Short mmCIF file of C-alpha atoms in Angstrom, two decimals:
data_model
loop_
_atom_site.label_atom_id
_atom_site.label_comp_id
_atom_site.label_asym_id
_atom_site.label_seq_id
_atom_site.Cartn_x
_atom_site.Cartn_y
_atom_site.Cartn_z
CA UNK A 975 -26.21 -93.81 -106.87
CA UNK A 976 -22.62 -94.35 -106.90
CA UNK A 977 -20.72 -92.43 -104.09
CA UNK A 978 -19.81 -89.42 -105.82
CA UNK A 979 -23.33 -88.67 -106.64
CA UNK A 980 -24.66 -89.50 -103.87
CA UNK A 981 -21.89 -86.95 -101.93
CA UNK A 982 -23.34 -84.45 -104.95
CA UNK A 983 -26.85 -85.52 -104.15
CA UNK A 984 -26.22 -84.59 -100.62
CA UNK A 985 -24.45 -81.39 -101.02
CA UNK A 986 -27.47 -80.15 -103.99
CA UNK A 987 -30.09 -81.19 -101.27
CA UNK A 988 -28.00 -79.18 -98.50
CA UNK A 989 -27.75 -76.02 -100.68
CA UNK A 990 -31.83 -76.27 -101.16
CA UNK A 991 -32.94 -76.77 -97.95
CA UNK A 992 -30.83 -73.96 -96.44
CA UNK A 993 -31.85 -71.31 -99.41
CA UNK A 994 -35.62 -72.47 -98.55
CA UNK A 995 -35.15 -71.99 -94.87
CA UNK A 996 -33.22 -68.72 -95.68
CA UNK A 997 -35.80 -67.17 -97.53
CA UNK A 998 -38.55 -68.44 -95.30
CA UNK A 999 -36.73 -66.67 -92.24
CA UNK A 1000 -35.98 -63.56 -94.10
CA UNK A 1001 -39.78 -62.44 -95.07
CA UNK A 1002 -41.71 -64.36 -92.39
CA UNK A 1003 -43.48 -66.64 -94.72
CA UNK A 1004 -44.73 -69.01 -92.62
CA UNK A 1005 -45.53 -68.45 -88.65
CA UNK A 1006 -45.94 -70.65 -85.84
CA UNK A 1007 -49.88 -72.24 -86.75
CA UNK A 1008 -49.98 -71.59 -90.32
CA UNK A 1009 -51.82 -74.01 -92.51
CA UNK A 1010 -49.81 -73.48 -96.30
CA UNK A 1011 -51.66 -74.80 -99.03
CA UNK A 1012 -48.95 -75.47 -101.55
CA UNK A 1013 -49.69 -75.70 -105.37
CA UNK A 1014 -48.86 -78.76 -107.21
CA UNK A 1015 -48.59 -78.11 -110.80
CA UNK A 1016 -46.56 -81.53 -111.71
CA UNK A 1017 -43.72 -79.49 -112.45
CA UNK A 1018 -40.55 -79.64 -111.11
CA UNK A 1019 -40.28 -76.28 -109.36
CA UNK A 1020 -43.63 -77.61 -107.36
CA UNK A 1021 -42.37 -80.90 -106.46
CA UNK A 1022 -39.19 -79.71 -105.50
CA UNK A 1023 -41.15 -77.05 -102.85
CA UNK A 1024 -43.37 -79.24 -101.73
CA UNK A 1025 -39.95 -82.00 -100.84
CA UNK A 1026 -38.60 -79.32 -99.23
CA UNK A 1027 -40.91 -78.12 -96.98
CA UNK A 1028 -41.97 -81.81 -95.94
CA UNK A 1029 -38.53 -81.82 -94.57
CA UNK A 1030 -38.81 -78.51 -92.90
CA UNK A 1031 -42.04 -79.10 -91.32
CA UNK A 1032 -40.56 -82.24 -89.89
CA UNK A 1033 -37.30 -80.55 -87.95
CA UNK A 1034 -38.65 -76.78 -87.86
CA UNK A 1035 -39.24 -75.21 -84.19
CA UNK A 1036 -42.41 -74.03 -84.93
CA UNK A 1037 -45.60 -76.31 -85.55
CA UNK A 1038 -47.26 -75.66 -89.53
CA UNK A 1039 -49.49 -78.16 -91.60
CA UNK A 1040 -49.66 -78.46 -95.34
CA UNK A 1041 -52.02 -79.46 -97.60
CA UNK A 1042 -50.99 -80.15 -101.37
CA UNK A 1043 -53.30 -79.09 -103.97
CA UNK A 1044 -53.37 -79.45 -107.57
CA UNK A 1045 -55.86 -77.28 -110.22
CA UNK A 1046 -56.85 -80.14 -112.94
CA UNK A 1047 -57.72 -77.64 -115.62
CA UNK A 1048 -59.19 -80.49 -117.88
CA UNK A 1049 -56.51 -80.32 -120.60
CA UNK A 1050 -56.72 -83.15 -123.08
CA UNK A 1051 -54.30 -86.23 -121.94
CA UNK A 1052 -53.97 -84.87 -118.79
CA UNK A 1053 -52.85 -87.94 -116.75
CA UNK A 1054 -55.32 -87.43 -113.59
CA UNK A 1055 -53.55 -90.75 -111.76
CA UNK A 1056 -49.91 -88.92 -111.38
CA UNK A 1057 -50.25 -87.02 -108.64
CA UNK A 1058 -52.93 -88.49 -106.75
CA UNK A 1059 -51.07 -92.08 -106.57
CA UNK A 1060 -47.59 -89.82 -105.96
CA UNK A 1061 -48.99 -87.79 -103.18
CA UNK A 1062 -50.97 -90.68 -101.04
CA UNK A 1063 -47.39 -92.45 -101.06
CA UNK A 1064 -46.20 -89.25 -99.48
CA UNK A 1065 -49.17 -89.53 -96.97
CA UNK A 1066 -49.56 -86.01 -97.38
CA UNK A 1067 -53.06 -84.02 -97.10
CA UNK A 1068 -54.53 -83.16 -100.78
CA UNK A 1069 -57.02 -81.82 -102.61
CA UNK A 1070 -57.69 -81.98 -106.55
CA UNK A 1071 -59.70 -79.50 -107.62
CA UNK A 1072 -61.19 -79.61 -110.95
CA UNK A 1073 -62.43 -76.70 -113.18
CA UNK A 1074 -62.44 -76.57 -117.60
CA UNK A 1075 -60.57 -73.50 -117.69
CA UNK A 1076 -58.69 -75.09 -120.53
CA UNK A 1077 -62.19 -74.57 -122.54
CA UNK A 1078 -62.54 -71.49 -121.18
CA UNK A 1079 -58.85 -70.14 -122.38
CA UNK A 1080 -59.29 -72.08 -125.69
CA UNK A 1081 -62.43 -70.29 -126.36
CA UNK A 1082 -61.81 -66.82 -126.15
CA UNK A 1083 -57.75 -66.74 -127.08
CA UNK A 1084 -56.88 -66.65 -130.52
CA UNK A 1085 -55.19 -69.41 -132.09
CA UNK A 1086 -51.46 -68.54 -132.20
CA UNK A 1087 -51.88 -65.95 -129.44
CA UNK A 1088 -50.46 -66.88 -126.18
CA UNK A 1089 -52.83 -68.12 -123.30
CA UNK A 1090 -50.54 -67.19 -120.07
CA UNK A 1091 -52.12 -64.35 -119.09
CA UNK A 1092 -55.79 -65.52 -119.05
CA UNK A 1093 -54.72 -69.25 -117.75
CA UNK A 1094 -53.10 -67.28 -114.87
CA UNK A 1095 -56.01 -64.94 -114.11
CA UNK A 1096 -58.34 -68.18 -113.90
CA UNK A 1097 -56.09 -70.29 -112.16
CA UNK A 1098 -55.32 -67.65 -109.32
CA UNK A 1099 -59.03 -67.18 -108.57
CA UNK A 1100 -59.53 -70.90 -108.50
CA UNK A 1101 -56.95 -71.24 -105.99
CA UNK A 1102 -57.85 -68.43 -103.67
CA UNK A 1103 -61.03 -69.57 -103.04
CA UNK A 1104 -59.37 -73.33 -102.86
CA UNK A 1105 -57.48 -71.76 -100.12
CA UNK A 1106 -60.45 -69.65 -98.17
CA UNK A 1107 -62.41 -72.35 -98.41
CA UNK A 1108 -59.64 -74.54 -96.59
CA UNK A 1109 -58.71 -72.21 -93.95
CA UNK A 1110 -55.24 -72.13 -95.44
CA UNK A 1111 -52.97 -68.89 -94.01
CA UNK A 1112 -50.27 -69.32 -96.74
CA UNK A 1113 -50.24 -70.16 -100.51
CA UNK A 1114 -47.29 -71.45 -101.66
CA UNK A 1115 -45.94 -71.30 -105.28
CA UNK A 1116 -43.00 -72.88 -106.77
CA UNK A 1117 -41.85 -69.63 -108.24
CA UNK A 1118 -37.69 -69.29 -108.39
CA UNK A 1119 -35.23 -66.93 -108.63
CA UNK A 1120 -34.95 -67.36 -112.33
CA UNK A 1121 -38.53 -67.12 -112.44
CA UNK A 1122 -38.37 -63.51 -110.38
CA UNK A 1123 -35.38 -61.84 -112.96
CA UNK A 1124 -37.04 -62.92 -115.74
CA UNK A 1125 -40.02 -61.19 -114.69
CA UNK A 1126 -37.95 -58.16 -113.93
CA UNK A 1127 -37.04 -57.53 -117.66
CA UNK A 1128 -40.56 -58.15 -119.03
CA UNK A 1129 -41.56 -55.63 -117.24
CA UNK A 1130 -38.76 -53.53 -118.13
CA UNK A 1131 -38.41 -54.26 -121.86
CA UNK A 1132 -42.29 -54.34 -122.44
CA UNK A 1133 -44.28 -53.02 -119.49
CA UNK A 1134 -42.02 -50.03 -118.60
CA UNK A 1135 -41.64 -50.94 -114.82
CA UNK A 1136 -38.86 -51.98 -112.21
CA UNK A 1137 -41.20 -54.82 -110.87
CA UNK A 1138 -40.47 -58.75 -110.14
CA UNK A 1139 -42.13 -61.47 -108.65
CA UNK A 1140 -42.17 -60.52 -104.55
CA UNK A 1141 -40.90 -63.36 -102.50
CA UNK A 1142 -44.04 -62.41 -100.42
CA UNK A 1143 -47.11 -60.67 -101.69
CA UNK A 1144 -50.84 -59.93 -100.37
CA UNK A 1145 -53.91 -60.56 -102.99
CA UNK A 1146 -55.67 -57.70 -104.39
CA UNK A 1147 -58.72 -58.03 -102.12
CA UNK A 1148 -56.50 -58.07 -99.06
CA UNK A 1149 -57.78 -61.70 -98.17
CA UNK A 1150 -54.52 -64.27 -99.01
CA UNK A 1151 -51.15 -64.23 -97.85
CA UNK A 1152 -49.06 -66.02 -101.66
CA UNK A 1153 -45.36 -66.71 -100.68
CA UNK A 1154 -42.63 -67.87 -102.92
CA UNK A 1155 -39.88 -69.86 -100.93
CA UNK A 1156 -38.11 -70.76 -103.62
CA UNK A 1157 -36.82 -67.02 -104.33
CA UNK A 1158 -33.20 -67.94 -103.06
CA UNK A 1159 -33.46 -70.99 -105.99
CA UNK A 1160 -31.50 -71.02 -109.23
CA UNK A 1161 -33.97 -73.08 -111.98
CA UNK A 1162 -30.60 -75.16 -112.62
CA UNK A 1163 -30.17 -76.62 -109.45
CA UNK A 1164 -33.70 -77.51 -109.41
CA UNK A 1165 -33.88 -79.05 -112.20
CA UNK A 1166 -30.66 -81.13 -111.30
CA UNK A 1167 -32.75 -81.81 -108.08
CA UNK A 1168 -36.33 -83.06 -109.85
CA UNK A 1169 -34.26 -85.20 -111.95
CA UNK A 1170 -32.25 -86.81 -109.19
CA UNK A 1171 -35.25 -87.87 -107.32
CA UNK A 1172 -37.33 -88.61 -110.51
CA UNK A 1173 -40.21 -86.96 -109.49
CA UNK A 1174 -43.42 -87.67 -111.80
CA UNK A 1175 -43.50 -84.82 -114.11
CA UNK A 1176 -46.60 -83.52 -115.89
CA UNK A 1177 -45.95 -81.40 -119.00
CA UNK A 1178 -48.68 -78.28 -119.72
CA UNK A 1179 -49.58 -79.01 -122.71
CA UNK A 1180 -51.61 -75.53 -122.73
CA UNK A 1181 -48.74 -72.88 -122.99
CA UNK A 1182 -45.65 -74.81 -121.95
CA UNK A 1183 -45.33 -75.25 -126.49
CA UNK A 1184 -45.49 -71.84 -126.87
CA UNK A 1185 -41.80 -71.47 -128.11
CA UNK A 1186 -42.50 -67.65 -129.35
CA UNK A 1187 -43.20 -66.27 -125.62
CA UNK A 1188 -41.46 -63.51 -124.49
CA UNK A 1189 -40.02 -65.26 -121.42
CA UNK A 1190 -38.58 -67.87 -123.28
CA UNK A 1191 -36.77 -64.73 -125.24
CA UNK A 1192 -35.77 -63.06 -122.02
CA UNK A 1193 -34.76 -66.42 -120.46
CA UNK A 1194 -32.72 -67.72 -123.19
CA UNK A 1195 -30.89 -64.14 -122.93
CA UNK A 1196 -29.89 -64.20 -119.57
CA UNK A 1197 -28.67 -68.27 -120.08
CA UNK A 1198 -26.86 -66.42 -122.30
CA UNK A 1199 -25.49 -64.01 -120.09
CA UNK A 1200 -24.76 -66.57 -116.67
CA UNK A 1201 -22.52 -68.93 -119.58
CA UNK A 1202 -20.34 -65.94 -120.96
CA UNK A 1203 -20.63 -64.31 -117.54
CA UNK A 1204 -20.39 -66.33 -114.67
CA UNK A 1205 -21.71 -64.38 -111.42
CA UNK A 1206 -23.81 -61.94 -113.68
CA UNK A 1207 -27.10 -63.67 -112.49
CA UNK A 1208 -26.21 -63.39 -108.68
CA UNK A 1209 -25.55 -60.24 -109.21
CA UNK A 1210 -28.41 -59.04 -110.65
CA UNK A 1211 -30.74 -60.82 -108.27
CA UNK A 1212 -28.68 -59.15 -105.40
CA UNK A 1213 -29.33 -55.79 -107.00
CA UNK A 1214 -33.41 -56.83 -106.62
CA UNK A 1215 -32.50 -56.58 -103.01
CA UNK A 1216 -30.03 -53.52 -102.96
CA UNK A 1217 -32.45 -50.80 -104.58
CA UNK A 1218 -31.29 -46.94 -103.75
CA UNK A 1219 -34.34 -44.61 -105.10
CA UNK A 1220 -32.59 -41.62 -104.38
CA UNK A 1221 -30.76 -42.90 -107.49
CA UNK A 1222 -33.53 -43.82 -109.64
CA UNK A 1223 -36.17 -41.17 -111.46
CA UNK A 1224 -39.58 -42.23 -109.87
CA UNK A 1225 -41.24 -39.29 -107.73
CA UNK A 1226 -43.60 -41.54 -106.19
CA UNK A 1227 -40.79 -43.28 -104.29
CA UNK A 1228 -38.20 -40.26 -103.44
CA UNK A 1229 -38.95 -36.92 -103.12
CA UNK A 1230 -36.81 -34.88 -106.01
CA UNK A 1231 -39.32 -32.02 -105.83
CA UNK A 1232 -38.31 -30.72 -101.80
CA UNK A 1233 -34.79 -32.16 -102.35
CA UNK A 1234 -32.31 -29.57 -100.53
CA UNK A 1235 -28.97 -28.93 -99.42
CA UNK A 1236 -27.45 -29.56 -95.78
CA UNK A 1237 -24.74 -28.75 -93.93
CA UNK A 1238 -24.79 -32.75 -92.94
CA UNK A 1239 -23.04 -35.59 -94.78
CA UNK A 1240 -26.28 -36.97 -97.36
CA UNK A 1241 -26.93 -40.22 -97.23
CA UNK A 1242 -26.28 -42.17 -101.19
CA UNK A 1243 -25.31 -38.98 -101.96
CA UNK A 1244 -24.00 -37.64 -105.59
CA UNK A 1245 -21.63 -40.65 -106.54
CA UNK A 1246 -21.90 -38.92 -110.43
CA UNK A 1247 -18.24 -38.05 -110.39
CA UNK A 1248 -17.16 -40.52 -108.90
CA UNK A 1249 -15.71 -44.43 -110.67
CA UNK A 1250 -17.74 -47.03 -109.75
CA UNK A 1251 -16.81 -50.20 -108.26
CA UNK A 1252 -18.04 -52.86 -110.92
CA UNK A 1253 -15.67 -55.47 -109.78
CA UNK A 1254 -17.10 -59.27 -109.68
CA UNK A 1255 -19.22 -60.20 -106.61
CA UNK A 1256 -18.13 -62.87 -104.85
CA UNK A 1257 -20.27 -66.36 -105.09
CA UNK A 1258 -20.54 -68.51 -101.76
CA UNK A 1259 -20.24 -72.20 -102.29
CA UNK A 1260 -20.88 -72.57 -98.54
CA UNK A 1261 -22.42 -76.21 -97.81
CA UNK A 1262 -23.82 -75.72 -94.87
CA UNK A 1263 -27.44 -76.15 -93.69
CA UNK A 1264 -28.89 -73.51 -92.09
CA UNK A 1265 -33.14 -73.68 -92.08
CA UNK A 1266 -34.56 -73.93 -89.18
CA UNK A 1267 -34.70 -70.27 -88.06
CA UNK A 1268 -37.96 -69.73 -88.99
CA UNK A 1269 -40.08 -67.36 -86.79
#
């Protein structure tokens, strides 16, 4: 690299690291002992996570091991040498686990139809036995902020619901503990990042063709939106984090039904008269490093 890319290099890598160790400290993902079994799809998001928390485990305060695996779901071409040969260079602890589910998905989804939903279903229950069986405390996905907006408005526009990707979640049955540390990521600055460092990318050749999916319609929208609006998708992503229910219409969460009157000040009280404040949030281009408060 020439010194003005590696000075980019450095500052990309900075901004990373400290998002990582940000969102790690914020929602406790990963605790003093922790074994984190990160999945390695061969994409970029999943190379970039597992980079970064190398590097964290190496200067963090608190002791954690990590084991790398990858789910080879038998899809034809599938390059089986990649990520072995990439991951013994990087003398880190894997595991490739091999199951058909691309026969499986094949089989019972129509051609044309999209195969996300059952790939997913099969591929989760794959990997939380991967990680029982392992004695891993933490599964890690590559999952990004991108990745958590876009599954805001699906769920919005075609599920009815004001739900996202959590940056930390626990399984159905109670038993696995999935976190996310890349929910402080943009997809742009990871990609910038995989490319940089040229790591050895595997394409899906499953469902990563399906150009008619609905989150390639809602992510091609709000690309849209971040080039004629620049701040729009910090914004939004803060408002994931901002959420007032008294202001919302969802009994379950805030109690409309015994609402009453007080001779106290409310709390978020009736703004409905009032002009809002819509003026552009402020973006921090702050450089520095800050990742190894994690608790």
């Amino acid at each position: 690299m020439s010194e003005s890319k590696k000075y980019s290099f450095n500052k990309l890598q900075k901004r990373l690291r400290r998002n990582v160790g940000k969102a790690i400290a914020d929602f406790n993902m990963i605790e003093d002992g922790d074994k984190v079994m990160v999945c390695l799809s061969g994409g970029k998001d999943s190379y970039t996570m597992l980079d970064i928390l190398m590097f964290l485990k190496r200067i963090a305060p608190i002791k954690f091991e990590i084991i790398a695996v990858n789910l080879d779901q038998k899809q034809p071409g599938f390059p089986a040498d990649v990520l072995p040969r990439y991951l013994e260079n990087l003398q880190v602890p894997y595991e490739i686990v091999t199951e058909d589910t691309y026969s499986i998905v094949k089989d019972k989804i129509p051609e044309g139809k999209t195969t996300c939903s059952l790939c997913s279903r099969l591929r989760r229950g794959i990997l939380y036995k991967t990680a029982s069986r392992l004695g891993a405390t933490k599964i890690a996905l590559g999952h990004h902020r991108d990745d958590m907006l876009e599954t805001l408005f699906l769920n919005m526009f075609h599920g009815g619901r004001l739900k996202s990707m959590p940056p930390k979640l626990v399984s159905d049955d109670g038993k696995q503990m999935v976190i996310r540390p890349l929910a402080y990521c943009s997809e742009k600055e990871i990609t910038q990042y995989s490319e940089l460092l040229e790591f050895p990318i595997i394409p899906c050749n499953l469902c990563g063709s399906q150009e008619n999916l609905q989150r390639k319609v809602i992510k091609n929208m709000l690309t849209d939106w971040n080039q004629r609006f620049p701040g729009r998708i910090e914004s939004m992503f803060k408002a994931m984090q901002n959420v007032v229910p008294s202001h919302l219409a969802d009994n379950q969460i805030f109690d409309f039904k015994t609402l009453e009157t007080q001779q106290t000040p409310f709390e978020n009280g009736d703004i409905g008269f009032d002009q809002e404040d819509f003026s552009s949030p402020s973006i921090s281009n702050d450089d520095t490093v800050n990742i190894i408060n994690i608790s």
